[in-house]
Amino acid sequence: QVQVMESGGGLVQPGGSVRLSCAASGNIFSINAMGWYRQAPGKERELVATITSGGVTNYADSVKGRFTISRDNAMNRVYLQMNSLKPEDTAAYYCNAGVKTSRWFAAKDYWGRGTQVTVSS
């Protein structure tokens, strides 16, 4: 089995910063892309940022220049540094990992349970 767990988040003032962390553990042979998604109340889940095992990143237009995704391949961890936060960044943030449990199997998506980020004064 594979577990994905986020940490960080909380209440932050507009213009503030917060760092999210995510760790994948369990029966892991390798991990392809890892990423962060978010879902605000009444809205669909949307991509925030992704990073490949080689370090290639992709960001939603709404967070470019404010958020930075990074990754520690040795520790199976991914991070999201969020700066210049806005009220519209308020959402539950979910970590995703594309995990291979064997060299013989295709990668499968695993999700964390999410961590809440609330941007409010």
Coordinates of C-alpha atoms in Angstrom, one line a residue, residues 15-117:
G15 CA 0.1 38.8 1.7
G16 CA 1.5 36.2 4.0
S17 CA 3.3 32.9 3.3
V18 CA 2.9 29.3 4.1
R19 CA 4.7 26.1 3.2
L20 CA 2.9 22.8 2.5
S21 CA 4.7 19.5 2.8
C22 CA 3.7 16.1 1.5
A23 CA 5.3 12.7 2.1
A24 CA 4.6 9.5 0.2
S25 CA 5.4 6.2 2.0
G26 CA 4.8 2.5 1.7
N27 CA 5.4 0.1 -1.1
I28 CA 7.1 2.5 -3.5
F29 CA 9.3 1.4 -6.4
S30 CA 9.5 4.9 -8.0
I31 CA 7.5 8.1 -8.2
N32 CA 6.8 9.9 -11.5
A33 CA 5.2 13.3 -11.2
M34 CA 4.1 14.8 -7.9
G35 CA 1.8 17.7 -7.5
W36 CA -0.6 19.9 -5.6
Y37 CA -4.2 20.5 -6.4
R38 CA -6.8 22.6 -4.5
Q39 CA -10.5 22.7 -4.1
A40 CA -12.5 25.6 -2.8
P41 CA -16.1 25.3 -1.5
G42 CA -18.5 24.9 -4.4
K43 CA -15.7 24.6 -7.0
E44 CA -14.0 21.7 -8.8
R45 CA -10.6 20.5 -7.9
E46 CA -7.9 22.3 -9.9
L47 CA -4.3 21.9 -10.6
V48 CA -1.9 24.2 -8.6
A49 CA 1.5 22.9 -9.6
T50 CA 3.3 19.7 -10.6
I51 CA 6.9 18.6 -10.7
T52 CA 8.4 15.6 -12.5
S53 CA 11.1 13.3 -11.1
G54 CA 13.6 15.3 -13.2
G55 CA 12.5 18.6 -11.7
V56 CA 10.4 20.0 -14.6
T57 CA 7.6 22.2 -13.1
N58 CA 4.2 23.4 -14.2
Y59 CA 2.1 26.0 -12.6
A60 CA -1.5 27.2 -12.9
D61 CA -1.5 30.8 -14.2
S62 CA -3.2 32.0 -11.1
V63 CA -0.2 31.1 -8.9
K64 CA 2.8 31.7 -11.2
G65 CA 5.3 34.0 -9.6
R66 CA 3.8 33.4 -6.1
F67 CA 4.0 29.7 -5.5
T68 CA 7.1 27.4 -5.8
I69 CA 7.0 23.6 -6.0
S70 CA 10.0 21.6 -5.0
R71 CA 10.8 18.0 -4.4
D72 CA 13.1 15.7 -2.5
N73 CA 13.3 12.5 -4.5
A74 CA 15.3 10.6 -1.9
M75 CA 12.7 11.3 0.7
N76 CA 9.6 11.0 -1.5
R77 CA 8.6 14.4 -0.5
V78 CA 7.1 17.4 -2.3
Y79 CA 6.7 20.9 -1.0
L80 CA 4.7 24.0 -2.0
Q81 CA 6.0 27.4 -0.9
M82 CA 3.1 29.8 -1.1
N83 CA 3.9 33.5 -1.0
S84 CA 1.8 36.7 -1.5
L85 CA -1.3 34.8 -0.6
K86 CA -4.7 36.1 -1.6
P87 CA -8.2 35.3 -0.2
E88 CA -8.9 33.5 -3.4
D89 CA -6.2 31.0 -2.6
T90 CA -8.4 29.7 0.3
A91 CA -9.0 26.0 -0.4
A92 CA -8.3 22.5 0.7
Y93 CA -4.9 21.6 -0.8
Y94 CA -4.3 18.0 -1.9
C95 CA -1.1 16.2 -2.7
N96 CA -0.9 13.8 -5.6
A97 CA 1.8 11.3 -6.4
G98 CA 2.1 9.0 -9.5
V99 CA 3.6 5.9 -7.8
K100 CA 5.0 2.7 -9.3
T101 CA 4.9 -0.1 -6.8
S102 CA 6.9 -2.4 -9.1
R103 CA 9.0 -2.1 -12.3
W104 CA 6.3 -4.2 -13.9
F105 CA 3.3 -2.1 -13.1
A106 CA 2.2 1.3 -14.5
A107 CA 2.2 4.3 -12.2
K108 CA -1.0 4.9 -10.3
D109 CA -2.3 8.1 -8.8
Y110 CA -2.4 8.4 -5.0
W111 CA -4.0 11.3 -3.1
G112 CA -3.6 12.7 0.3
R113 CA -6.6 13.7 2.4
G114 CA -5.9 17.4 2.0
T115 CA -4.9 20.3 4.2
Q116 CA -6.8 23.5 4.6
V117 CA -5.4 26.9 3.8

